Coordinates of N, CA and C in Angstrom, one line a residue:
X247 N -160.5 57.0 12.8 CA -161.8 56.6 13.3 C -161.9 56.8 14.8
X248 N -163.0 57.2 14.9 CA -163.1 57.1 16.6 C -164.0 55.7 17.2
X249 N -163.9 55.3 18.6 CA -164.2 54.1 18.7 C -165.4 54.6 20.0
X250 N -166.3 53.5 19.8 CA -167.4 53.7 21.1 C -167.0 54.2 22.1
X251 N -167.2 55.8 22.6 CA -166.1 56.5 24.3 C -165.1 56.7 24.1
X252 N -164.5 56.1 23.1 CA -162.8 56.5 23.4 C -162.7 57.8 21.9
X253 N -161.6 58.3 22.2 CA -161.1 59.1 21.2 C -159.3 59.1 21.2
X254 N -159.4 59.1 19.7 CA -157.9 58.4 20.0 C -156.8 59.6 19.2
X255 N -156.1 59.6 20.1 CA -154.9 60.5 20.3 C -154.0 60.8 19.2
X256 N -153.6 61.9 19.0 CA -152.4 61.8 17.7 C -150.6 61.4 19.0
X257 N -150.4 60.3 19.0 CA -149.6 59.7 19.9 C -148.0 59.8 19.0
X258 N -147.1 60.1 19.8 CA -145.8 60.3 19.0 C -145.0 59.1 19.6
X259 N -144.3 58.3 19.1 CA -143.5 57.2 19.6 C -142.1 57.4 19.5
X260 N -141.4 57.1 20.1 CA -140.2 57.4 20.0 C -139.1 56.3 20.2
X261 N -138.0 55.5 19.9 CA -137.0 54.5 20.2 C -136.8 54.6 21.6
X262 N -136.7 53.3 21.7 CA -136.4 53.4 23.6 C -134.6 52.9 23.6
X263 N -134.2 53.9 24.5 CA -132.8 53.8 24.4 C -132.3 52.6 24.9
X264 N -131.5 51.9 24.2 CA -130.5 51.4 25.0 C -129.9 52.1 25.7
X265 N -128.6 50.9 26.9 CA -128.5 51.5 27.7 C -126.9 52.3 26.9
X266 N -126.3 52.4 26.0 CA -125.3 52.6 26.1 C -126.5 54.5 25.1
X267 N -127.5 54.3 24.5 CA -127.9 55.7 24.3 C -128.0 56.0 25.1
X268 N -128.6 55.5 26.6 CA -129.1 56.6 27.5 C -128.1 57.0 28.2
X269 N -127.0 56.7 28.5 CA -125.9 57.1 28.7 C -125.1 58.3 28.2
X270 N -125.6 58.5 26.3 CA -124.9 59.0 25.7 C -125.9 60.7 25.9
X271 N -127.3 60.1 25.8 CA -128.8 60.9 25.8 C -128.1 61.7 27.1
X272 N -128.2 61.4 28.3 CA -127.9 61.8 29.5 C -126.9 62.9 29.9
X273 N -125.9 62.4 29.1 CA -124.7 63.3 29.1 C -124.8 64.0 28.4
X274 N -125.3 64.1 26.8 CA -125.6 65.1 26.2 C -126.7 66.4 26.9
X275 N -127.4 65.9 27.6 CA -128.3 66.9 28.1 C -127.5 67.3 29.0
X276 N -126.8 66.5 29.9 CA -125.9 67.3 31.2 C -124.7 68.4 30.6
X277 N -124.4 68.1 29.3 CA -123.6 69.0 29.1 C -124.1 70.4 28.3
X278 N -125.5 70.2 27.9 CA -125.9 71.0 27.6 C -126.4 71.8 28.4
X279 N -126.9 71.6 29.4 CA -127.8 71.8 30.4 C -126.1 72.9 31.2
X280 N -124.9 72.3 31.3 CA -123.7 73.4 32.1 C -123.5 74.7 30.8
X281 N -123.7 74.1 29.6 CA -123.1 75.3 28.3 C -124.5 76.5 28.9
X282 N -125.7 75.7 28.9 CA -126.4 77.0 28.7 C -126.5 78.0 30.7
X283 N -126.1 77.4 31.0 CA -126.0 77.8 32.6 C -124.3 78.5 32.3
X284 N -123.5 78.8 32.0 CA -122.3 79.5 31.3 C -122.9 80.5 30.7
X285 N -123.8 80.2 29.6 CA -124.1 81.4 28.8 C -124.6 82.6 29.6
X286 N -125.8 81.8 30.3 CA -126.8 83.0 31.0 C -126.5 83.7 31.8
X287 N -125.0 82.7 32.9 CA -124.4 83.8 33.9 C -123.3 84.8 33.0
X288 N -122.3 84.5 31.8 CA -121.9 85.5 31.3 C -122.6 86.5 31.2
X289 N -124.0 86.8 30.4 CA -125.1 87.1 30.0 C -125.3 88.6 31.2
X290 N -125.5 87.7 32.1 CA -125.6 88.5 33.1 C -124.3 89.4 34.0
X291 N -123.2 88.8 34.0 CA -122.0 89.1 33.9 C -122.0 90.5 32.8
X292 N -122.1 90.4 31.9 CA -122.0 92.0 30.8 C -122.7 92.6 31.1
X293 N -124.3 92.4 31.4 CA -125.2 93.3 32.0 C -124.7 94.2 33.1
X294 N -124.2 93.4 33.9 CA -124.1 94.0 35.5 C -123.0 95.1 35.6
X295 N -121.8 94.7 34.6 CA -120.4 95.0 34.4 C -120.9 96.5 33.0
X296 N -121.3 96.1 32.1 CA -121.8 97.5 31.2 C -122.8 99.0 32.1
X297 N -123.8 98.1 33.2 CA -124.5 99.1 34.1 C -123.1 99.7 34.8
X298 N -122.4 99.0 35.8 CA -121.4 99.5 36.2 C -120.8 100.8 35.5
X299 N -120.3 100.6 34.5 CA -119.4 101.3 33.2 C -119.9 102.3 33.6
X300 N -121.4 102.1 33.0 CA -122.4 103.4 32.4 C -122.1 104.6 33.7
X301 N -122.4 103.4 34.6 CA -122.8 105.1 35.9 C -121.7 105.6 36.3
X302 N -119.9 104.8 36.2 CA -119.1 105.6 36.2 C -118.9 106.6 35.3
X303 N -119.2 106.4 33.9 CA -118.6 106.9 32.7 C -119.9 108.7 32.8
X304 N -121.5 108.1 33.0 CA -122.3 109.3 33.2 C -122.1 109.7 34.2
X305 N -122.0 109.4 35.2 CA -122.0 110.3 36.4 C -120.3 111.2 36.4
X306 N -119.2 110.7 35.5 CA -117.9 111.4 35.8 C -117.7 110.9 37.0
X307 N -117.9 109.7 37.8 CA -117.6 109.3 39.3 C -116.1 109.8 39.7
X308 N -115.1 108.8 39.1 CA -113.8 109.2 39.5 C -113.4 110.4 40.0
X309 N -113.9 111.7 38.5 CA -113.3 113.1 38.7 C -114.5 113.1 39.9
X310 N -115.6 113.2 39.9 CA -116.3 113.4 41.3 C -116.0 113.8 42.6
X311 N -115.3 112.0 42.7 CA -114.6 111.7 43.4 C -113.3 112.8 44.2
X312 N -112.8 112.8 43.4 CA -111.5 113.6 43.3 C -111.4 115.1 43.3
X313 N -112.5 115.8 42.7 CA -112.6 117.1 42.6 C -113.8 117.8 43.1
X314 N -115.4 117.1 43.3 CA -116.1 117.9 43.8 C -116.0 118.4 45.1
X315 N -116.4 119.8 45.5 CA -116.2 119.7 46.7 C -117.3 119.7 47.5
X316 N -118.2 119.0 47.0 CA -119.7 118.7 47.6 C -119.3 116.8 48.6
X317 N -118.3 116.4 48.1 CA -117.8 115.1 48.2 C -117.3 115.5 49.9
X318 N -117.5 114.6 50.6 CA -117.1 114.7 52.3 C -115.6 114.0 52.2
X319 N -115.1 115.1 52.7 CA -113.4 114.4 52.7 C -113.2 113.2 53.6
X320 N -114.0 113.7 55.0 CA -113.3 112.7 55.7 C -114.0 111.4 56.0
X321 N -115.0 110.8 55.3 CA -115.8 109.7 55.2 C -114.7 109.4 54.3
X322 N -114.7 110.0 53.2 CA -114.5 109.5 51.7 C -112.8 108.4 52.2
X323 N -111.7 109.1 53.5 CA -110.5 108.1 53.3 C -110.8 107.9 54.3
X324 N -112.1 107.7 55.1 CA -112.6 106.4 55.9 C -112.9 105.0 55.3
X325 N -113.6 105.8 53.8 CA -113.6 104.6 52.8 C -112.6 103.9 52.5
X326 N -111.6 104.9 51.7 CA -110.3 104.3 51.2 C -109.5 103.5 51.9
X327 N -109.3 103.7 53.5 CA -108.8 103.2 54.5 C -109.4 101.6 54.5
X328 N -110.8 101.6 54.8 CA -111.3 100.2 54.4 C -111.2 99.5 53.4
X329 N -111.2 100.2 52.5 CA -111.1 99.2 50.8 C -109.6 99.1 51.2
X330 N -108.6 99.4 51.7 CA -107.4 99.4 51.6 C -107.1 97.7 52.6
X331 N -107.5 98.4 53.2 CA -107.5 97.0 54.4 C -108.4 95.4 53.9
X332 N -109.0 95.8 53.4 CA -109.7 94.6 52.8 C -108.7 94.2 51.7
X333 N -108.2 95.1 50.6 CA -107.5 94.7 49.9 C -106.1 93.7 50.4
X334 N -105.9 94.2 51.8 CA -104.5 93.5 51.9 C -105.2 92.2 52.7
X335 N -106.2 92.2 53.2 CA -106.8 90.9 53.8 C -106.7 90.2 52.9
X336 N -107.4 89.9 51.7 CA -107.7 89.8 50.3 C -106.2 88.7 49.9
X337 N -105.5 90.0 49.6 CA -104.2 89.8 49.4 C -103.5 88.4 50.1
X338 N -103.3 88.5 51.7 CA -103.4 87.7 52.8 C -103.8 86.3 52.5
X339 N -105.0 86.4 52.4 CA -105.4 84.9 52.0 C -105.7 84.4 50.5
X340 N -105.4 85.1 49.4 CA -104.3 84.4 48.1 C -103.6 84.7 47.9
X341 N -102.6 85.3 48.4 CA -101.3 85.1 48.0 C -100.4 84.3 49.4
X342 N -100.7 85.0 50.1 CA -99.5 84.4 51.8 C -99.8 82.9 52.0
X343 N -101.0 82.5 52.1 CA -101.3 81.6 53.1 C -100.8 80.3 51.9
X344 N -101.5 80.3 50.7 CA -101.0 79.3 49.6 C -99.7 78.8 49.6
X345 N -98.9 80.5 49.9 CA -97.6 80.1 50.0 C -97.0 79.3 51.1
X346 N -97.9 79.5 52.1 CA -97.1 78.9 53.3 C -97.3 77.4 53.4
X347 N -98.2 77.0 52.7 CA -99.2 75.9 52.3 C -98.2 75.2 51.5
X348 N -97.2 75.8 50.7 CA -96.0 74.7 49.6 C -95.2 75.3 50.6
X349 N -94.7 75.8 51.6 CA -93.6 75.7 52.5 C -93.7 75.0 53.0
X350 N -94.7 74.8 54.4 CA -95.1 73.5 55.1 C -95.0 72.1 54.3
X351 N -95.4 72.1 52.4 CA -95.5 71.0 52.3 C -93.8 70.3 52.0
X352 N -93.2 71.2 51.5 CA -91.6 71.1 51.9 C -91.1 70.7 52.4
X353 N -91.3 71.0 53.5 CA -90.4 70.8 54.6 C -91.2 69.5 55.7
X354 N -92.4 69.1 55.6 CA -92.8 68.0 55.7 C -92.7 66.9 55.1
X355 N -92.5 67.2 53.6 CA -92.3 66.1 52.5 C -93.9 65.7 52.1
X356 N -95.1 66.7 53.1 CA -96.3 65.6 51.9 C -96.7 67.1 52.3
X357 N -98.2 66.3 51.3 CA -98.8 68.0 51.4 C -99.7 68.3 52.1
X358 N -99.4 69.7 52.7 CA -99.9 70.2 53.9 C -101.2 71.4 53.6
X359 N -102.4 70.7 53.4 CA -103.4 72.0 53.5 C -103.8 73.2 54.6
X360 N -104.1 74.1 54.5 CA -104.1 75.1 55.3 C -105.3 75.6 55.1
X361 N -106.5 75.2 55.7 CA -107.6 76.1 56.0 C -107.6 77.3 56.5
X362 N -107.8 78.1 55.9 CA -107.6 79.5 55.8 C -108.8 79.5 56.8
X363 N -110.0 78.7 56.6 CA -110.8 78.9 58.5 C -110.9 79.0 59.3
X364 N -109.7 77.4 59.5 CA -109.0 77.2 60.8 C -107.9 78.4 60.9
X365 N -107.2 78.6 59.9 CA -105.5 78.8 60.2 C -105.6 79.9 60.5
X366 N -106.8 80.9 60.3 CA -107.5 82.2 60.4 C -108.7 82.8 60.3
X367 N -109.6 82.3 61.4 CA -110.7 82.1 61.3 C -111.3 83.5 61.7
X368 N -111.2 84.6 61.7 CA -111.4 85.7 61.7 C -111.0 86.9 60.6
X369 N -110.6 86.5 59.7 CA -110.6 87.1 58.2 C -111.8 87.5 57.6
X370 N -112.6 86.8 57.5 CA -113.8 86.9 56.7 C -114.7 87.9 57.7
X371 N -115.0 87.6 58.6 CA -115.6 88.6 59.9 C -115.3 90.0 60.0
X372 N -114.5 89.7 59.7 CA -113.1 91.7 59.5 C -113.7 91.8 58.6
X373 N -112.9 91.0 57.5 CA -114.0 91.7 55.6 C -115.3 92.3 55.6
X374 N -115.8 91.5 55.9 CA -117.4 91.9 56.1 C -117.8 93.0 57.1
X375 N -116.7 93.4 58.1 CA -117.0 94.5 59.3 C -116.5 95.7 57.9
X376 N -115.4 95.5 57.6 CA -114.7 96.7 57.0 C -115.3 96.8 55.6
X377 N -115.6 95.9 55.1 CA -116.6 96.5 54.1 C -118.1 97.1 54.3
X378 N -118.9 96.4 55.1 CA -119.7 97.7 55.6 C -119.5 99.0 56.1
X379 N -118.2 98.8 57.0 CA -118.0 100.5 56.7 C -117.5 100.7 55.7
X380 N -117.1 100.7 54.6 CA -116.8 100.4 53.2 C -118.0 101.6 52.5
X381 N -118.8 100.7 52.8 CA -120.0 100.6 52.3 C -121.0 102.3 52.5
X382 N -121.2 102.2 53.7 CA -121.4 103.4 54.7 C -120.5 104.6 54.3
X383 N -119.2 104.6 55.0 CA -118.4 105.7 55.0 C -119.0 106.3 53.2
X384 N -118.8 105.2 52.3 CA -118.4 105.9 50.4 C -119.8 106.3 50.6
X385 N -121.0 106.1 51.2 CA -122.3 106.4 51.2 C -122.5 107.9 51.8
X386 N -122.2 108.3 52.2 CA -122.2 109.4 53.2 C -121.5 110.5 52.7
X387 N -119.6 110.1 52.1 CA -119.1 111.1 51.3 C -119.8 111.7 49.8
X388 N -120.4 110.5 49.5 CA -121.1 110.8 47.7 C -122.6 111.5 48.1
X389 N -122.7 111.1 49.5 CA -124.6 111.9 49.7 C -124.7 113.3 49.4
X390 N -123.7 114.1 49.3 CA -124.0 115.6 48.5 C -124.4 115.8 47.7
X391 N -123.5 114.7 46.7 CA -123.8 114.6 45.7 C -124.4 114.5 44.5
X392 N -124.8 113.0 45.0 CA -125.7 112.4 44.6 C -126.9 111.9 45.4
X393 N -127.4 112.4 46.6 CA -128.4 112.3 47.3 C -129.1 111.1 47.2
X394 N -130.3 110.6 47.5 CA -131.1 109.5 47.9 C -130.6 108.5 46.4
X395 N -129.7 108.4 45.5 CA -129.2 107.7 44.5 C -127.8 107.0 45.1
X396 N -127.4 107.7 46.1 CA -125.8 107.3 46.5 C -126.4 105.6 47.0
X397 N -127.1 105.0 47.1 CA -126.9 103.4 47.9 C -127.4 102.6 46.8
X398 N -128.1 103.1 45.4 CA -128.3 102.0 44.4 C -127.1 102.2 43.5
X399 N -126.3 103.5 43.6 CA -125.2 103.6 42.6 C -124.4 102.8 43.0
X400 N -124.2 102.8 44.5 CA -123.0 101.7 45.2 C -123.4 100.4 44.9
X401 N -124.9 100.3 45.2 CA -125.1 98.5 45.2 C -124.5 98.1 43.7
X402 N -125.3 98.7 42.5 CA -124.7 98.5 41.3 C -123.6 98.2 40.9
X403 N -122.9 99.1 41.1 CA -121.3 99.2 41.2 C -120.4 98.4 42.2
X404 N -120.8 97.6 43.2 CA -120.4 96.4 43.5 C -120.7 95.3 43.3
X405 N -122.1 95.4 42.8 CA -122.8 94.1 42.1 C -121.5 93.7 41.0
X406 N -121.5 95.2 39.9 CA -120.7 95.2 38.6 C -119.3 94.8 38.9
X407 N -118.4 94.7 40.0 CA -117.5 94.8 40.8 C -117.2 93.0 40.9
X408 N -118.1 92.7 41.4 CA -118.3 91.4 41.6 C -118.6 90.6 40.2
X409 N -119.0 90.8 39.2 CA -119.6 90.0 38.2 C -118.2 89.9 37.1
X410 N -117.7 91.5 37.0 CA -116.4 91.4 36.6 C -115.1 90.5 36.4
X411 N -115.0 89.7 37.6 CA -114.4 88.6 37.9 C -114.9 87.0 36.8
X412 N -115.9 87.4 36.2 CA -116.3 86.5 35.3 C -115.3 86.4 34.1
X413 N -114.6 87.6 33.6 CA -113.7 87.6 32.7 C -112.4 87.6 33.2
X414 N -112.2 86.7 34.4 CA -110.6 87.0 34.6 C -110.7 85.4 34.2
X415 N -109.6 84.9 33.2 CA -109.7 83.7 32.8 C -109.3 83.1 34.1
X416 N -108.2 82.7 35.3 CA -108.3 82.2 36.1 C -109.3 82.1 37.5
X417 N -109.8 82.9 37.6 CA -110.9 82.9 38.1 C -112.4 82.4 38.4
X418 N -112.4 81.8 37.1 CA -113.5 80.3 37.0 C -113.8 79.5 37.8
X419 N -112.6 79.0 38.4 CA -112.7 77.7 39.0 C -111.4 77.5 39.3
X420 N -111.4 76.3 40.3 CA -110.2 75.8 40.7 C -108.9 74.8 39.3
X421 N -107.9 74.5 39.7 CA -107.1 74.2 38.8 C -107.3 73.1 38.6
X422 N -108.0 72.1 39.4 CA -108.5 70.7 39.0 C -109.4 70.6 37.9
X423 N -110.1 71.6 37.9 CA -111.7 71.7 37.6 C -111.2 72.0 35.7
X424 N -109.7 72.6 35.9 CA -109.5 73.6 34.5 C -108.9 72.1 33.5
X425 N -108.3 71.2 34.3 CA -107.8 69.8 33.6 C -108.5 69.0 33.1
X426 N -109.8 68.8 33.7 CA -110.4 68.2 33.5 C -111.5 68.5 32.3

């Protein structure tokens, strides 16, 4: 029935939680809420990582790489020379410094953190110098090649490069995070 002015609602009611449901309500949503934020970045992870594949696999990059002679030699182990050096930077700050990090804590008897900021605050500034020329130098050797395409094939293929790291099982997260 409708009433003089008013018009009345198809109204849905629901149980009002206690406090030990809303607690339970809460965390069920928060955990749902991380599973589907997992999903979407894998999701995107394959995407980025199968484009990657693709444009090495159709373009023949590697052999490219290695045999055309439209390819610029000496950009090309300008590149190499930077990816090389970033790799041992890389290298440097997970593998060395951690180590030095349980030596210090040895031989102090407690444990000794090592900010890789402080302890070497010019790592990351390098990375970022030598990966732009990275970036540059492999842009310039592939420009014969592959002409005004050479800086989206790169972006791609570092994007894919980067998203990759989604399937290294340690790589997730830190070791606290994996106990828990």
């Amino acid at each position: 029935e409708k009433f003089e002015g008013m018009a009345v609602n198809n109204v849905r009611y629901r149980r009002v939680a206690t406090t030990e449901d809303a607690g339970d309500d809460e965390e069920k949503k928060k955990q749902r809420a991380e599973l589907i934020e997992k999903i979407v970045a894998k999701i995107q992870a394959v995407f980025w990582v199968a484009t990657s594949v693709a444009i090495m696999y159709y373009t023949d990059l590697p052999k490219t790489l290695m045999e055309d002679k439209r390819i610029n030699r000496l950009f090309l182990n300008v590149a190499v020379v930077c990816l090389a050096i970033n790799i041992v930077i890389m290298g440097y700050l997970t593998f060395w410094v951690p180590y030095q990090e349980r030596v210090l804590s040895k031989k102090m008897g407690k444990p000794k953190k090592l900010d890789w900021e402080v302890y070497c605050p010019r790592m990351i500034p390098t990375m970022t110098a030598f990966g732009l020329l990275f970036f540059f130098a492999l842009a310039k050797a592939m420009w014969g090649v592959y002409g005004f395409l050479t800086p989206l094939m790169l972006l791609v293929l570092f994007i894919g490069f980067i998203f990759s790291t989604h399937f290294i099982p340690w790589a997730g997260g830190s070791p606290d995070q994996k106990a828990n």
